[in-house]
Amino acid sequence: MHIDHKVLSDLQEVMEDGYLQLLETFLEDSERRLSQLHEAKDADELGMAAHSFKGSSSNMGATGLAALCQQLEDRVRQQPLYGIEDLINRIDQEYLEVQRFYRGERQRISTQ
């Protein structure tokens, strides 16, 4: 499951007019966090990037993405570091799904 729709509908209720801004911010943030994952120089940087991406994804109901970030966070604590590229690729793929969904949400709200 890519998205927890309950989390989103709760957010929309709480945020009301701020919900659209929340979607915008999440999409912008996510692009930056993905870059941080790809540009990380060491396990610490990778772990921190994965951790913050996990938090924002989780808050926005992107459960699949949050789970993959958690896996990456766990993975970088173990030496030697292998399978990292594969996980980052999976995060990229999952984010494309999530991005498509949130862009659709944004569209839906803007045209209401």
PDB file of C-alpha atoms in Angstrom:
ATOM      1  CA  MET A   1       0.000   0.000   0.000  1.00  0.00           C
ATOM      2  CA  HIS A   2       1.469   3.325  -1.053  1.00  0.00           C
ATOM      3  CA  ILE A   3      -0.781   5.706   0.859  1.00  0.00           C
ATOM      4  CA  ASP A   4      -2.748   5.579   4.107  1.00  0.00           C
ATOM      5  CA  HIS A   5      -5.867   7.489   3.086  1.00  0.00           C
ATOM      6  CA  LYS A   6      -7.076   7.753   6.692  1.00  0.00           C
ATOM      7  CA  VAL A   7      -4.002   9.795   7.615  1.00  0.00           C
ATOM      8  CA  LEU A   8      -4.616  12.072   4.647  1.00  0.00           C
ATOM      9  CA  SER A   9      -8.296  12.651   5.316  1.00  0.00           C
ATOM     10  CA  ASP A  10      -7.479  13.434   8.961  1.00  0.00           C
ATOM     11  CA  LEU A  11      -4.813  15.906   7.813  1.00  0.00           C
ATOM     12  CA  GLN A  12      -7.235  17.518   5.409  1.00  0.00           C
ATOM     13  CA  GLU A  13      -9.781  17.918   8.191  1.00  0.00           C
ATOM     14  CA  VAL A  14      -7.290  19.443  10.600  1.00  0.00           C
ATOM     15  CA  MET A  15      -5.459  21.626   8.075  1.00  0.00           C
ATOM     16  CA  GLU A  16      -8.460  22.707   5.999  1.00  0.00           C
ATOM     17  CA  ASP A  17      -7.115  25.455   3.702  1.00  0.00           C
ATOM     18  CA  GLY A  18      -3.548  24.671   4.764  1.00  0.00           C
ATOM     19  CA  TYR A  19      -3.805  21.178   3.262  1.00  0.00           C
ATOM     20  CA  LEU A  20      -2.828  22.310  -0.235  1.00  0.00           C
ATOM     21  CA  GLN A  21       0.233  24.080   1.174  1.00  0.00           C
ATOM     22  CA  LEU A  22       1.092  20.904   3.083  1.00  0.00           C
ATOM     23  CA  LEU A  23       1.045  18.893  -0.156  1.00  0.00           C
ATOM     24  CA  GLU A  24       3.232  21.494  -1.883  1.00  0.00           C
ATOM     25  CA  THR A  25       5.720  21.506   0.971  1.00  0.00           C
ATOM     26  CA  PHE A  26       5.881  17.720   1.114  1.00  0.00           C
ATOM     27  CA  LEU A  27       6.583  17.465  -2.622  1.00  0.00           C
ATOM     28  CA  GLU A  28       9.320  20.122  -2.430  1.00  0.00           C
ATOM     29  CA  ASP A  29      10.842  18.604   0.713  1.00  0.00           C
ATOM     30  CA  SER A  30      10.835  15.139  -0.776  1.00  0.00           C
ATOM     31  CA  GLU A  31      12.810  16.235  -3.817  1.00  0.00           C
ATOM     32  CA  ARG A  32      15.421  17.708  -1.493  1.00  0.00           C
ATOM     33  CA  ARG A  33      15.497  14.623   0.706  1.00  0.00           C
ATOM     34  CA  LEU A  34      15.918  12.336  -2.300  1.00  0.00           C
ATOM     35  CA  SER A  35      18.908  14.419  -3.406  1.00  0.00           C
ATOM     36  CA  GLN A  36      20.364  14.079   0.100  1.00  0.00           C
ATOM     37  CA  LEU A  37      20.032  10.291  -0.136  1.00  0.00           C
ATOM     38  CA  HIS A  38      21.781  10.223  -3.497  1.00  0.00           C
ATOM     39  CA  GLU A  39      24.519  12.625  -2.440  1.00  0.00           C
ATOM     40  CA  ALA A  40      25.238  11.189   1.005  1.00  0.00           C
ATOM     41  CA  LYS A  41      28.974  10.710   1.536  1.00  0.00           C
ATOM     42  CA  ASP A  42      28.821   8.159   4.335  1.00  0.00           C
ATOM     43  CA  ALA A  43      26.574   5.944   6.415  1.00  0.00           C
ATOM     44  CA  ASP A  44      25.816   8.729   8.914  1.00  0.00           C
ATOM     45  CA  GLU A  45      24.608  11.145   6.260  1.00  0.00           C
ATOM     46  CA  LEU A  46      22.599   8.394   4.632  1.00  0.00           C
ATOM     47  CA  GLY A  47      21.027   7.429   7.942  1.00  0.00           C
ATOM     48  CA  MET A  48      20.081  11.007   8.774  1.00  0.00           C
ATOM     49  CA  ALA A  49      18.578  11.586   5.329  1.00  0.00           C
ATOM     50  CA  ALA A  50      16.615   8.324   5.549  1.00  0.00           C
ATOM     51  CA  HIS A  51      15.410   9.209   9.039  1.00  0.00           C
ATOM     52  CA  SER A  52      14.089  12.653   8.111  1.00  0.00           C
ATOM     53  CA  PHE A  53      12.482  11.340   4.905  1.00  0.00           C
ATOM     54  CA  LYS A  54      10.843   8.575   6.933  1.00  0.00           C
ATOM     55  CA  GLY A  55       9.370  11.137   9.325  1.00  0.00           C
ATOM     56  CA  SER A  56       7.893  13.396   6.674  1.00  0.00           C
ATOM     57  CA  SER A  57       6.566  10.448   4.641  1.00  0.00           C
ATOM     58  CA  SER A  58       4.959   8.951   7.696  1.00  0.00           C
ATOM     59  CA  ASN A  59       3.312  12.257   8.646  1.00  0.00           C
ATOM     60  CA  MET A  60       1.840  12.500   5.156  1.00  0.00           C
ATOM     61  CA  GLY A  61       0.519   8.949   5.115  1.00  0.00           C
ATOM     62  CA  ALA A  62       3.071   7.691   2.572  1.00  0.00           C
ATOM     63  CA  THR A  63       3.414   4.408   4.428  1.00  0.00           C
ATOM     64  CA  GLY A  64       5.284   2.450   1.719  1.00  0.00           C
ATOM     65  CA  LEU A  65       7.876   5.189   1.425  1.00  0.00           C
ATOM     66  CA  ALA A  66       8.256   5.489   5.196  1.00  0.00           C
ATOM     67  CA  ALA A  67       8.789   1.704   5.456  1.00  0.00           C
ATOM     68  CA  LEU A  68      11.520   1.741   2.802  1.00  0.00           C
ATOM     69  CA  CYS A  69      13.247   4.681   4.523  1.00  0.00           C
ATOM     70  CA  GLN A  70      13.101   2.718   7.782  1.00  0.00           C
ATOM     71  CA  GLN A  71      14.727  -0.272   6.044  1.00  0.00           C
ATOM     72  CA  LEU A  72      17.476   1.984   4.730  1.00  0.00           C
ATOM     73  CA  GLU A  73      17.980   3.534   8.155  1.00  0.00           C
ATOM     74  CA  ASP A  74      18.334   0.062   9.693  1.00  0.00           C
ATOM     75  CA  ARG A  75      20.573  -1.115   6.874  1.00  0.00           C
ATOM     76  CA  VAL A  76      23.164   1.658   7.221  1.00  0.00           C
ATOM     77  CA  ARG A  77      23.772   0.673  10.845  1.00  0.00           C
ATOM     78  CA  GLN A  78      25.173  -2.669   9.690  1.00  0.00           C
ATOM     79  CA  GLN A  79      28.603  -3.148   8.214  1.00  0.00           C
ATOM     80  CA  PRO A  80      29.528  -3.820   5.506  1.00  0.00           C
ATOM     81  CA  LEU A  81      27.222  -1.538   3.578  1.00  0.00           C
ATOM     82  CA  TYR A  82      25.722  -3.552   0.769  1.00  0.00           C
ATOM     83  CA  GLY A  83      22.331  -3.517  -0.917  1.00  0.00           C
ATOM     84  CA  ILE A  84      22.125   0.226  -0.335  1.00  0.00           C
ATOM     85  CA  GLU A  85      21.828   1.162  -4.022  1.00  0.00           C
ATOM     86  CA  ASP A  86      18.980  -1.278  -4.424  1.00  0.00           C
ATOM     87  CA  LEU A  87      17.101   0.239  -1.485  1.00  0.00           C
ATOM     88  CA  ILE A  88      17.643   3.767  -2.757  1.00  0.00           C
ATOM     89  CA  ASN A  89      16.349   2.701  -6.171  1.00  0.00           C
ATOM     90  CA  ARG A  90      13.258   1.266  -4.505  1.00  0.00           C
ATOM     91  CA  ILE A  91      12.774   4.532  -2.597  1.00  0.00           C
ATOM     92  CA  ASP A  92      13.050   6.426  -5.905  1.00  0.00           C
ATOM     93  CA  GLN A  93      10.441   4.162  -7.501  1.00  0.00           C
ATOM     94  CA  GLU A  94       8.094   4.397  -4.531  1.00  0.00           C
ATOM     95  CA  TYR A  95       8.449   8.157  -4.469  1.00  0.00           C
ATOM     96  CA  LEU A  96       7.359   8.342  -8.120  1.00  0.00           C
ATOM     97  CA  GLU A  97       4.119   6.570  -7.157  1.00  0.00           C
ATOM     98  CA  VAL A  98       3.628   8.829  -4.153  1.00  0.00           C
ATOM     99  CA  GLN A  99       4.462  11.954  -6.157  1.00  0.00           C
ATOM    100  CA  ARG A 100       1.892  11.011  -8.804  1.00  0.00           C
ATOM    101  CA  PHE A 101      -0.727  10.529  -6.103  1.00  0.00           C
ATOM    102  CA  TYR A 102      -0.032  13.811  -4.277  1.00  0.00           C
ATOM    103  CA  ARG A 103       0.060  15.765  -7.526  1.00  0.00           C
ATOM    104  CA  GLY A 104      -3.361  14.304  -8.265  1.00  0.00           C
ATOM    105  CA  GLU A 105      -4.538  15.356  -4.804  1.00  0.00           C
ATOM    106  CA  ARG A 106      -3.208  18.858  -5.389  1.00  0.00           C
ATOM    107  CA  GLN A 107      -5.030  19.008  -8.724  1.00  0.00           C
ATOM    108  CA  ARG A 108      -8.259  17.737  -7.157  1.00  0.00           C
ATOM    109  CA  ILE A 109      -8.201  20.361  -4.396  1.00  0.00           C
ATOM    110  CA  SER A 110      -7.182  23.266  -6.626  1.00  0.00           C
ATOM    111  CA  THR A 111     -10.148  22.620  -8.910  1.00  0.00           C
ATOM    112  CA  GLN A 112     -12.768  22.291  -6.174  1.00  0.00           C
TER     113      GLN A 112
END
